[in-house]
PDB file of C-alpha atoms and ligand atoms in Angstrom:
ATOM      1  CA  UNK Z1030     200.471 -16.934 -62.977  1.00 96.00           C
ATOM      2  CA  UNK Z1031     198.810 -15.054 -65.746  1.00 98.00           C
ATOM      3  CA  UNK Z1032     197.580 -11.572 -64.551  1.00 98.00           C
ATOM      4  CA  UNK Z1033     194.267 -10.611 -66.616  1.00 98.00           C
ATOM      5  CA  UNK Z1034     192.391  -7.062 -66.815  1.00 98.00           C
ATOM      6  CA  UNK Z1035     188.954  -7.960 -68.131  1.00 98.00           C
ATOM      7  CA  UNK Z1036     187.372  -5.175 -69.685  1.00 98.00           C
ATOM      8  CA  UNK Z1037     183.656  -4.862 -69.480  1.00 98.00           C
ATOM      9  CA  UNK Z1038     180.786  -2.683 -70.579  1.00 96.00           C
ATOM     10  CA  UNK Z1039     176.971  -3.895 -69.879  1.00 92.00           C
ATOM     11  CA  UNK Z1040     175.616  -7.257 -67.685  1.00 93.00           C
ATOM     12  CA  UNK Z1041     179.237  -8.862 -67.387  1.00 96.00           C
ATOM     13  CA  UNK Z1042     178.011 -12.381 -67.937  1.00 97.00           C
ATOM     14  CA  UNK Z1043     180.986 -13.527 -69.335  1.00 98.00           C
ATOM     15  CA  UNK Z1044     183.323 -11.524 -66.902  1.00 98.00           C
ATOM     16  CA  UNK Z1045     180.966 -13.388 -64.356  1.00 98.00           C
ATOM     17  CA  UNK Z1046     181.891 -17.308 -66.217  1.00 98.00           C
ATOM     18  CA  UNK Z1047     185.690 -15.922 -66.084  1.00 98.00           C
ATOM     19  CA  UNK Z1048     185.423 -15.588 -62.207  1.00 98.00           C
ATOM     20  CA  UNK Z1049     183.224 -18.498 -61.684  1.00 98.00           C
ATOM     21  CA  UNK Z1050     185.904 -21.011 -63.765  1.00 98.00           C
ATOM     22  CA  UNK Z1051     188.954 -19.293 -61.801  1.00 98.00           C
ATOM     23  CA  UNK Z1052     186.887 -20.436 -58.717  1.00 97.00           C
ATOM     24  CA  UNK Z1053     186.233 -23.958 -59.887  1.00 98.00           C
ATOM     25  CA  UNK Z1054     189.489 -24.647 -60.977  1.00 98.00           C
ATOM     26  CA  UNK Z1055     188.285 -24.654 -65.162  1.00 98.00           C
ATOM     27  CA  UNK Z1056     190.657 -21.797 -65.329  1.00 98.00           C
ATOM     28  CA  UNK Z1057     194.285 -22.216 -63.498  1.00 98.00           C
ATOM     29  CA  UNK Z1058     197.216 -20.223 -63.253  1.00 98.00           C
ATOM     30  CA  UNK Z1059     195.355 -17.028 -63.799  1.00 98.00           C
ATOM     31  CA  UNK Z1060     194.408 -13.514 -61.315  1.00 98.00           C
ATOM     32  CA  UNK Z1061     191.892 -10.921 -62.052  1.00 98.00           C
ATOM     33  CA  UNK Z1062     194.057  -7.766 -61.581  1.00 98.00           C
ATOM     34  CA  UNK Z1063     191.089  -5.498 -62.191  1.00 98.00           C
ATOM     35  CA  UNK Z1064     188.086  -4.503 -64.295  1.00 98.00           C
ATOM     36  CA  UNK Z1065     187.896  -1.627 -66.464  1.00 98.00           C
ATOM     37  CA  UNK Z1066     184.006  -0.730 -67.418  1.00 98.00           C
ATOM     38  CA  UNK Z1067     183.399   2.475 -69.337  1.00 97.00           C
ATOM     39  CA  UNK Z1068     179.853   2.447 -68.087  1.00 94.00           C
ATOM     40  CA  UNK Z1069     179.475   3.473 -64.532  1.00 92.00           C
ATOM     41  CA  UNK Z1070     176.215   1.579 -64.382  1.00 91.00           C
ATOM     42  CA  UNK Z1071     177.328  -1.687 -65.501  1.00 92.00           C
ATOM     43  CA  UNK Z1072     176.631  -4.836 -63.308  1.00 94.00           C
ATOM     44  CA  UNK Z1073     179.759  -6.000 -64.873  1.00 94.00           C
ATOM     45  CA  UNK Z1074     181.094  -3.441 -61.923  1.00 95.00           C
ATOM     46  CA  UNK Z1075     179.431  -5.175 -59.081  1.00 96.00           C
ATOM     47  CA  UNK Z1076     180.175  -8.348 -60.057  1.00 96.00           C
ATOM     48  CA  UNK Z1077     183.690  -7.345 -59.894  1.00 96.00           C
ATOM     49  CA  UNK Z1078     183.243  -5.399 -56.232  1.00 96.00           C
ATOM     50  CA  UNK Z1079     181.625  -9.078 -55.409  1.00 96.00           C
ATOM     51  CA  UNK Z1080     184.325 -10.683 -56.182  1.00 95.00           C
ATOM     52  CA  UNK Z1081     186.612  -8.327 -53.988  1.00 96.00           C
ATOM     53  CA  UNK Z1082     188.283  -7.385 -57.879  1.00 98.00           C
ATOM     54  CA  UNK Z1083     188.837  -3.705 -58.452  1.00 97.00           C
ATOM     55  CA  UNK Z1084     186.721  -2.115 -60.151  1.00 97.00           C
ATOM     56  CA  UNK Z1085     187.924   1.075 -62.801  1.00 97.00           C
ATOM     57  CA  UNK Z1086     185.448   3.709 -64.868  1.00 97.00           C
ATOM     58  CA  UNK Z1087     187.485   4.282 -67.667  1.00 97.00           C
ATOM     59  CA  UNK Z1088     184.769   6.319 -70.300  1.00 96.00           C
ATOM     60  CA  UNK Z1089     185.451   8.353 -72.992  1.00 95.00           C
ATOM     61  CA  UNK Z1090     182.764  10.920 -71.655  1.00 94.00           C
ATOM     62  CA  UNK Z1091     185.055  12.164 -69.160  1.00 95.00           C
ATOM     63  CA  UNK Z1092     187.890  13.595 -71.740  1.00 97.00           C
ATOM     64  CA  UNK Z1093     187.986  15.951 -74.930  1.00 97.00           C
ATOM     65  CA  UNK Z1094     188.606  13.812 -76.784  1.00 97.00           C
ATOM     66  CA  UNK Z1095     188.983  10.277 -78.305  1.00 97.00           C
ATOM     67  CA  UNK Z1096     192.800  10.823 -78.666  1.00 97.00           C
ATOM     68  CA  UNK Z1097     192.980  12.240 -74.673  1.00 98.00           C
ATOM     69  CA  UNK Z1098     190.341   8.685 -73.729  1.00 98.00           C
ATOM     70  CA  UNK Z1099     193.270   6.711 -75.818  1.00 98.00           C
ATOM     71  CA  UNK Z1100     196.111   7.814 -74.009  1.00 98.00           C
ATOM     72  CA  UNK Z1101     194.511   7.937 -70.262  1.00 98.00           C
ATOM     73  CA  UNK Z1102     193.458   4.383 -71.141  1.00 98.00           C
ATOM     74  CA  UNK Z1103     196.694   3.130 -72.609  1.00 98.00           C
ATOM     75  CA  UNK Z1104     198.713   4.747 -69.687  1.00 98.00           C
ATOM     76  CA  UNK Z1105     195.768   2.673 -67.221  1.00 98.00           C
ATOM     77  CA  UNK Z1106     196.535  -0.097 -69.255  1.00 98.00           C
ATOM     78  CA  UNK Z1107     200.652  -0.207 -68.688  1.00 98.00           C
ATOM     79  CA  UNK Z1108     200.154   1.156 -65.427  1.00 98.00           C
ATOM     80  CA  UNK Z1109     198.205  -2.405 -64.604  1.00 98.00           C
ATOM     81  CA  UNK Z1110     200.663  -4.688 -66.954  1.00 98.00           C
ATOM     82  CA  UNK Z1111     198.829  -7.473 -67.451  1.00 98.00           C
ATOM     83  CA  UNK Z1112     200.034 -10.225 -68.951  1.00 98.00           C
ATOM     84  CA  UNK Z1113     196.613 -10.846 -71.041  1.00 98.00           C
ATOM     85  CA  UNK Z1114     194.023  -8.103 -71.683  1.00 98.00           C
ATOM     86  CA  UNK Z1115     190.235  -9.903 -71.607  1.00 98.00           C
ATOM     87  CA  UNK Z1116     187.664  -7.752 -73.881  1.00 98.00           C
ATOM     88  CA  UNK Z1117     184.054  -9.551 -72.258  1.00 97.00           C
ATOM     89  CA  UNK Z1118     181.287  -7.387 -73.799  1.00 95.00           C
ATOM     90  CA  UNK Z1119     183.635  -4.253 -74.161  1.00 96.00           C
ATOM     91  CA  UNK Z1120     182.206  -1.792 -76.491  1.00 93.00           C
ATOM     92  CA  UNK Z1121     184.901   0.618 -76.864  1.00 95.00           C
ATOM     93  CA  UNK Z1122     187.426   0.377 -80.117  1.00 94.00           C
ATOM     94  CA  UNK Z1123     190.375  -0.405 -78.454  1.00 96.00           C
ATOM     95  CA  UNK Z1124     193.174   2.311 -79.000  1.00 97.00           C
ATOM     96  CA  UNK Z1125     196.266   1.349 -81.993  1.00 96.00           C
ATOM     97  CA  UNK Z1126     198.495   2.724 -79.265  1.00 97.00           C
ATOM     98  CA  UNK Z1127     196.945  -0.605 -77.006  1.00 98.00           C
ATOM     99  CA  UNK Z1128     197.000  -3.082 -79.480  1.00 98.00           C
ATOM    100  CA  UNK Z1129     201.089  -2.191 -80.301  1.00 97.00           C
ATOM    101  CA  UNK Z1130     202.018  -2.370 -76.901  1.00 97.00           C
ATOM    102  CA  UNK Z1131     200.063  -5.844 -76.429  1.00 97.00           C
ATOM    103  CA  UNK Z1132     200.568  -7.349 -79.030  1.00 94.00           C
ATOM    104  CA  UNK Z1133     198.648 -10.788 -79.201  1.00 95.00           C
ATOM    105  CA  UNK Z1134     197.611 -10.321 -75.306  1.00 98.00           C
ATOM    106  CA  UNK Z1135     194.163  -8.725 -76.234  1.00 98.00           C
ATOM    107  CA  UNK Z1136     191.649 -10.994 -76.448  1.00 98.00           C
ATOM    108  CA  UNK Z1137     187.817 -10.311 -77.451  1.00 98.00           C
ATOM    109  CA  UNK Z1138     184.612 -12.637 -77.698  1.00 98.00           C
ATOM    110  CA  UNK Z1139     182.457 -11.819 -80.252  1.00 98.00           C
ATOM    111  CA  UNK Z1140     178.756 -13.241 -80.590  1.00 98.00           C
ATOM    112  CA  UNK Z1141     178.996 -14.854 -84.142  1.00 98.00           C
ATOM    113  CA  UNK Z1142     181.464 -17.004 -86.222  1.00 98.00           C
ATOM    114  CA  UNK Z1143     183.677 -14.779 -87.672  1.00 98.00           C
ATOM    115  CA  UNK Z1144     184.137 -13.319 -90.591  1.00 97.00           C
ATOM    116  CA  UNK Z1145     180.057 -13.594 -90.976  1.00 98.00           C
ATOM    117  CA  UNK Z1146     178.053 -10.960 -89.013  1.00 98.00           C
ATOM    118  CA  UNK Z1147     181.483  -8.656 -87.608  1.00 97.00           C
ATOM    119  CA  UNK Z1148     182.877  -5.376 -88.233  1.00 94.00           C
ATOM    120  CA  UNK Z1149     181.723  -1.905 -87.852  1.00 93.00           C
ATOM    121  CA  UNK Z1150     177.924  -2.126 -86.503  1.00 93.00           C
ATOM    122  CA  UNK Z1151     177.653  -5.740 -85.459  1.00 96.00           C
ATOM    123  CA  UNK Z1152     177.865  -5.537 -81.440  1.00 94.00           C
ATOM    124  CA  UNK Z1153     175.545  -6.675 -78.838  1.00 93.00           C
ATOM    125  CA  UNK Z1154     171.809  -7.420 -79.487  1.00 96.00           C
ATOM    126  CA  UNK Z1155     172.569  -5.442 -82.839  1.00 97.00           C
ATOM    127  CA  UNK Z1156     174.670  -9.108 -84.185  1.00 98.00           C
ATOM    128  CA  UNK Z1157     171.752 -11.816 -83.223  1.00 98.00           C
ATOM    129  CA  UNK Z1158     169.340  -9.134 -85.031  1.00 98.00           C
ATOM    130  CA  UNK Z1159     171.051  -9.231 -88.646  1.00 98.00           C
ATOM    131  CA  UNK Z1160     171.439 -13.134 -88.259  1.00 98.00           C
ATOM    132  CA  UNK Z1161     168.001 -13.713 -88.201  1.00 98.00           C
ATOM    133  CA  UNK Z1162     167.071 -10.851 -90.971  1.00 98.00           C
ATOM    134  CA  UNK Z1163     169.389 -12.902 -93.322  1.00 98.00           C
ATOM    135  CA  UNK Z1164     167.359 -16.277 -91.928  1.00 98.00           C
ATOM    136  CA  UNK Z1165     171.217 -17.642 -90.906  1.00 98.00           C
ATOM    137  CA  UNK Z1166     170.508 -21.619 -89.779  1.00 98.00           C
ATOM    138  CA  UNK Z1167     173.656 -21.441 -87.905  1.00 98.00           C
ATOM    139  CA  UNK Z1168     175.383 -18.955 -85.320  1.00 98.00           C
ATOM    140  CA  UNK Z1169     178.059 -19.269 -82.437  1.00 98.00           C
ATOM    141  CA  UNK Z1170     180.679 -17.107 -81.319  1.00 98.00           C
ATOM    142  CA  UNK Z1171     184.527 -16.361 -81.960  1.00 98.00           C
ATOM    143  CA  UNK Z1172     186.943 -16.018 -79.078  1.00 98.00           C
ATOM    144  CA  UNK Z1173     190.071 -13.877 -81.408  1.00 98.00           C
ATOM    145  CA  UNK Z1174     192.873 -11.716 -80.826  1.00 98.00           C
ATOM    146  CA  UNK Z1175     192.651  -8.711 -81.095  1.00 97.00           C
ATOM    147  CA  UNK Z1176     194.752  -6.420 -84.011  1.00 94.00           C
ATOM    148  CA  UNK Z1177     194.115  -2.571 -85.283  1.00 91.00           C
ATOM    149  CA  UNK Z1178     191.253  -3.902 -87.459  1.00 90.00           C
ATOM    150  CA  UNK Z1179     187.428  -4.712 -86.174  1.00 89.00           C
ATOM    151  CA  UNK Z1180     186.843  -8.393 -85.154  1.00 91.00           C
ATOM    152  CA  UNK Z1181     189.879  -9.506 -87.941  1.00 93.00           C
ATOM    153  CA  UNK Z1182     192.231 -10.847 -85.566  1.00 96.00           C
ATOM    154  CA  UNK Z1183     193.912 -14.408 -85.295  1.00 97.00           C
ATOM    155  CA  UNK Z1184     191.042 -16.613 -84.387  1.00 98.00           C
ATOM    156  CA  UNK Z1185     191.291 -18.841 -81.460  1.00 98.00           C
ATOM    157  CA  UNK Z1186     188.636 -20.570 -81.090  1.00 98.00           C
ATOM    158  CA  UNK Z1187     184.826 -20.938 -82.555  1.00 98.00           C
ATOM    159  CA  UNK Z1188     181.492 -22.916 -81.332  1.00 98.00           C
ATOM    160  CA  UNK Z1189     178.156 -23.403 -83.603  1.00 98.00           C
ATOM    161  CA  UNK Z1190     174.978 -22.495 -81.932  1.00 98.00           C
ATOM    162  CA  UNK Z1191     171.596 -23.648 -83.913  1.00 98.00           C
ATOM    163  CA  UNK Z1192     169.236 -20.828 -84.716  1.00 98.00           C
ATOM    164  CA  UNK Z1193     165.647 -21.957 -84.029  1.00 98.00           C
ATOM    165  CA  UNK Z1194     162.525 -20.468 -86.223  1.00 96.00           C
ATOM    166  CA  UNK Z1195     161.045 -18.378 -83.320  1.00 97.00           C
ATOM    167  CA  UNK Z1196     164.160 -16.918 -82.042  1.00 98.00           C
ATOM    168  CA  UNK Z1197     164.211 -13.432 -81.239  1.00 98.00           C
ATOM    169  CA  UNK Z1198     167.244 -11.727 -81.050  1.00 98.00           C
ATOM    170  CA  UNK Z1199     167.430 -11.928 -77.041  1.00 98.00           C
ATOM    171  CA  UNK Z1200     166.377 -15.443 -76.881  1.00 98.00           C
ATOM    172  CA  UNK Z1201     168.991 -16.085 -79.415  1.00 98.00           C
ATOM    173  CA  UNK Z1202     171.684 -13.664 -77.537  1.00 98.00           C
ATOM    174  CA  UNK Z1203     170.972 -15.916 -74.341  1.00 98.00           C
ATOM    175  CA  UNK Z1204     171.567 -18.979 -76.403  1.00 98.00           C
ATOM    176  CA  UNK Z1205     174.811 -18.268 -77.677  1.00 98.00           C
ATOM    177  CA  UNK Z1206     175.603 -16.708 -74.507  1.00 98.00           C
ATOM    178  CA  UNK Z1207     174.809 -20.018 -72.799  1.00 98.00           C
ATOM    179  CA  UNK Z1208     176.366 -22.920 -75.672  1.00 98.00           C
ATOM    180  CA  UNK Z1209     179.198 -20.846 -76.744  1.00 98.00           C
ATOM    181  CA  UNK Z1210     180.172 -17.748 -75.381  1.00 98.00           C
ATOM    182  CA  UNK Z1211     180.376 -18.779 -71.631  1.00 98.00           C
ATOM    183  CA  UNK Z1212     182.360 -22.297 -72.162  1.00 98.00           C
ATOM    184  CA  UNK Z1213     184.827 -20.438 -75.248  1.00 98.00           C
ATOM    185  CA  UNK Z1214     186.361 -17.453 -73.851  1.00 98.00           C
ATOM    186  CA  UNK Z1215     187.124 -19.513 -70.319  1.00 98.00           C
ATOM    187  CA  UNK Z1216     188.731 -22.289 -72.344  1.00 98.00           C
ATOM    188  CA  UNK Z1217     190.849 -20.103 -74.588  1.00 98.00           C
ATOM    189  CA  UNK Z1218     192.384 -18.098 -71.335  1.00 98.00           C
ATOM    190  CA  UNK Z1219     192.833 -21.242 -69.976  1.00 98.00           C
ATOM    191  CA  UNK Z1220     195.128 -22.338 -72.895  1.00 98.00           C
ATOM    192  CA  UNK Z1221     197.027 -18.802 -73.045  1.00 98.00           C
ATOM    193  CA  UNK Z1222     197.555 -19.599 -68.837  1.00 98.00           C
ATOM    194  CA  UNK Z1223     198.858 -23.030 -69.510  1.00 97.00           C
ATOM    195  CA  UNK Z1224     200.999 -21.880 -73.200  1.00 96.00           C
ATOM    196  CA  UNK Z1225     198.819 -23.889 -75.349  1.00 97.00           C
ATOM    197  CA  UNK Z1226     198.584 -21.782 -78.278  1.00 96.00           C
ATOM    198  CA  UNK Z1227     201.132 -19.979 -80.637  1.00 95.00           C
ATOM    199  CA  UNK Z1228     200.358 -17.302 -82.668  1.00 95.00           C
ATOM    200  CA  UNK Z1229     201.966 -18.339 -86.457  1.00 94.00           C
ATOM    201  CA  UNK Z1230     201.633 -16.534 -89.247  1.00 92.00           C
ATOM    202  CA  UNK Z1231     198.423 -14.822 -88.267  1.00 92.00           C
ATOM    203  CA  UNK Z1232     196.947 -18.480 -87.334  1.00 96.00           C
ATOM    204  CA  UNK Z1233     196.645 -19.603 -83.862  1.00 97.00           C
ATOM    205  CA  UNK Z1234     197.749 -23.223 -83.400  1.00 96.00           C
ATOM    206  CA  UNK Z1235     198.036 -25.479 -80.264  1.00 92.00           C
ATOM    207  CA  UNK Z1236     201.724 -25.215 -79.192  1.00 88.00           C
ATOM    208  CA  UNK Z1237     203.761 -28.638 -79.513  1.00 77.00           C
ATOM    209  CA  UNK Z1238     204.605 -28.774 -76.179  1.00 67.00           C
ATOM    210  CA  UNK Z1239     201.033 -29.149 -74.657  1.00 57.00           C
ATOM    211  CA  UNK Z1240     199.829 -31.503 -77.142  1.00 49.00           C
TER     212      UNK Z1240
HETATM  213  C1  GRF L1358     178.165 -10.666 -75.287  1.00 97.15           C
HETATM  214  O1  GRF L1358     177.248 -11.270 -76.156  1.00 97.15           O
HETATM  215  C2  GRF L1358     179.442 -10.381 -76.018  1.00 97.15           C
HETATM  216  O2  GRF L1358     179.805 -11.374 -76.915  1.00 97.15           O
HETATM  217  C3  GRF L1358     179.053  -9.132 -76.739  1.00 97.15           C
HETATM  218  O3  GRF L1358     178.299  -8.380 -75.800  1.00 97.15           O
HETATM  219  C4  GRF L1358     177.688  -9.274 -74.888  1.00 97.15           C
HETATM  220  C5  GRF L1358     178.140  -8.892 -73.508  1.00 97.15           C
HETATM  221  O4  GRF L1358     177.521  -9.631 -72.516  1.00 97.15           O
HETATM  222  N1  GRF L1358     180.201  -8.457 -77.294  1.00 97.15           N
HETATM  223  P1  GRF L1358     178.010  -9.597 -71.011  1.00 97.15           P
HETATM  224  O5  GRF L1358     178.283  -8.155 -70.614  1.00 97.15           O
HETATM  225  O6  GRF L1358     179.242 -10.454 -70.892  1.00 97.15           O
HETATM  226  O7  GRF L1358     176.858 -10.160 -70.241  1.00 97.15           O
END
């Protein structure tokens, strides 16, 4: 069974398509241990409570400092031991101290293809905004792990979304939500549950054994 913290920050539609796919059997072998939200308003939170998951406020807000957030919430982190961290919306920079102790069990989705429209300053509505300033035909999203750099991480899987001329950046943000973002990140914890991908050489590739 593959124990998963999802981390969350805003509406927690994606943490929401997690749950719903563990219920309908898209998702096996896998347990919500808890959800971590650094944003004590976040419906991500009482989508969790619904769900009888525990909920955690983990914010930066609350400590001196970044390095005194980093340790509290790498000590949370080891404290829960999951096998697979799940980063669904999460807006924090996850700590270096993190990413060494799990290596290639952080996952994040990001709304675009990777490596176009990522990095520093490309989250949220902020992404879907600079796609259709550059007039981009095509969008999607990236389901990666996640390393010490911003959105670089071995890909895992990607999905095309068309842009349409009268997008606006929400309408757009609800597509890619609804043709990508939603089916992806399901699928790809899916495949970690059941061992069907390896991590070589910086590529992820489907794992002889389950092909
Ligand atoms: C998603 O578009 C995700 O890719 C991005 O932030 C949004 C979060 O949405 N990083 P939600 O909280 O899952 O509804």
């Amino acid at each position: 069974m593959l124990k998963i913290v999802v981390c969350v920050s805003g509406g927690g539609t994606n943490l929401q398509a997690i749950l719903d796919a563990i219920d309908s059997g898209k998702i096996t072998n896998t347990e919500v241990l808890a959800v971590i939200s650094n944003n004590v308003g976040a419906k991500a939170l009482e989508r969790a409570e619904a769900h009888g998951i525990p909920g955690i406020l983990m914010t930066p807000k609350a400590y001196p400092d970044r390095e005194c957030f980093n340790k509290a919430f790498t000590e949370k982190m080891c404290e829960l031991s999951p096998d697979l961290v799940v980063l669904a919306g999460f807006l924090v920079k996850i700590p270096e101290e993190m990413v060494a102790k799990f290596s290639n069990r952080i996952v994040n989705i990001h709304p675009s293809l990777i490596p176009s429209f990522c990095g520093v300053g490309y989250y949220g509505l902020k992404v879907h905004e600079k796609v259709l300033e550059r007039g981009a035909k095509v969008t999607g999203a990236t389901v990666h792990f996640v390393n010490e750099g911003m959105d670089e991480g071995p890909i895992i899987a990607q999905k095309a979304v068309e842009v349409l001329q009268d997008d606006t950046p929400e309408v757009l943000q609800r597509r890619v939500m609804e043709q990508a973002e939603w089916i992806l990140l399901p699928q790809a914890i899916d495949d970690i549950a059941n061992n069907r991908l390896v991590v070589e050489n910086g590529r992820v590739k489907r794992s002889s054994q389950a092909l």
